[in-house]
Amino acid sequence: MNNFLSYVPNVEQFSIYHAEFCADISGYLSYDWLSSLINSYLPLLHSFKYYFELFYFGLSNTYDMENILSQIKEHFKKVHNNQYQSRLIIIERI
């Protein structure tokens, strides 16, 4: 990703599509969500969308998943810190 972003420093809108198959998504509570790469390579960025398609299984109940997803969304907002418009779109697949 570093090489790709280094060739397009004038990008103003950027979208990522990511699918994840996992039983435990708690690792995303500390994920960078490309914020360090964006800060390094895309100084003109105005809009960033991250489409996160999540195929999950194995959680004990729906409340656990809702709680974790809520924390992930808050963390995403925090790491992008209103530097540009950013949005995390989570598509859940059970």
XYZ file of C-alpha atoms in Angstrom:
94
model
C 0.000 0.000 0.000
C 2.902 2.355 0.697
C 4.119 2.176 -2.902
C 0.660 2.741 -4.330
C -0.067 5.755 -2.134
C 3.329 7.296 -2.830
C 2.377 7.534 -6.530
C -0.922 9.345 -5.920
C -0.221 12.171 -3.438
C -2.878 14.448 -4.940
C -5.786 12.109 -4.183
C -8.671 13.960 -2.563
C -11.109 11.048 -2.195
C -10.082 7.556 -1.164
C -12.145 4.406 -0.528
C -11.039 0.981 0.682
C -13.027 -2.245 0.472
C -11.969 -4.908 2.965
C -13.552 -8.290 3.712
C -12.619 -10.144 6.869
C -13.469 -13.691 7.923
C -12.920 -14.103 11.642
C -14.263 -15.334 14.942
C -12.623 -12.590 17.002
C -12.660 -9.006 15.748
C -11.370 -7.431 18.949
C -7.990 -6.878 17.249
C -9.633 -4.050 15.303
C -10.025 -2.101 18.550
C -6.384 -1.053 18.150
C -6.136 -1.169 14.339
C -4.589 1.838 12.567
C -7.264 2.012 9.797
C -4.561 3.354 7.421
C -4.368 6.655 9.309
C -0.551 6.707 9.448
C -0.295 5.975 5.708
C -2.846 8.659 4.890
C -0.977 11.187 7.014
C 2.298 10.273 5.313
C 1.197 10.072 1.685
C -2.096 11.907 1.114
C -1.792 15.523 2.279
C -4.692 16.712 0.092
C -7.206 14.085 1.199
C -10.707 15.421 1.886
C -12.781 12.239 2.040
C -11.970 8.713 3.213
C -14.417 5.796 3.275
C -13.573 2.372 4.621
C -16.014 -0.388 3.661
C -15.515 -3.247 6.088
C -17.415 -6.402 5.168
C -17.335 -8.644 8.180
C -18.020 -12.362 8.090
C -18.019 -13.425 11.712
C -18.868 -16.457 13.775
C -18.292 -17.796 17.226
C -19.315 -14.859 19.410
C -21.361 -15.827 22.416
C -24.176 -13.353 21.835
C -25.367 -10.406 19.780
C -24.691 -7.937 22.587
C -20.986 -8.795 22.505
C -20.851 -8.089 18.772
C -22.782 -4.817 19.042
C -20.532 -3.652 21.860
C -17.330 -4.496 19.980
C -18.570 -2.879 16.749
C -19.501 0.267 18.642
C -16.000 0.433 20.142
C -14.439 -0.176 16.713
C -16.430 2.709 15.216
C -15.326 5.038 18.027
C -11.702 3.979 17.575
C -11.941 4.631 13.820
C -13.198 8.179 14.498
C -10.422 8.737 17.011
C -7.547 7.645 14.753
C -8.763 9.825 11.876
C -9.378 12.700 14.277
C -11.465 14.945 11.980
C -8.484 15.652 9.717
C -10.722 14.947 6.704
C -14.172 13.466 6.270
C -13.907 9.829 7.246
C -16.501 7.130 7.449
C -16.417 3.482 8.445
C -19.164 1.423 6.795
C -19.524 -1.998 8.388
C -21.389 -4.665 6.440
C -22.147 -7.601 8.694
C -22.454 -11.151 7.401
C -23.293 -13.887 9.861
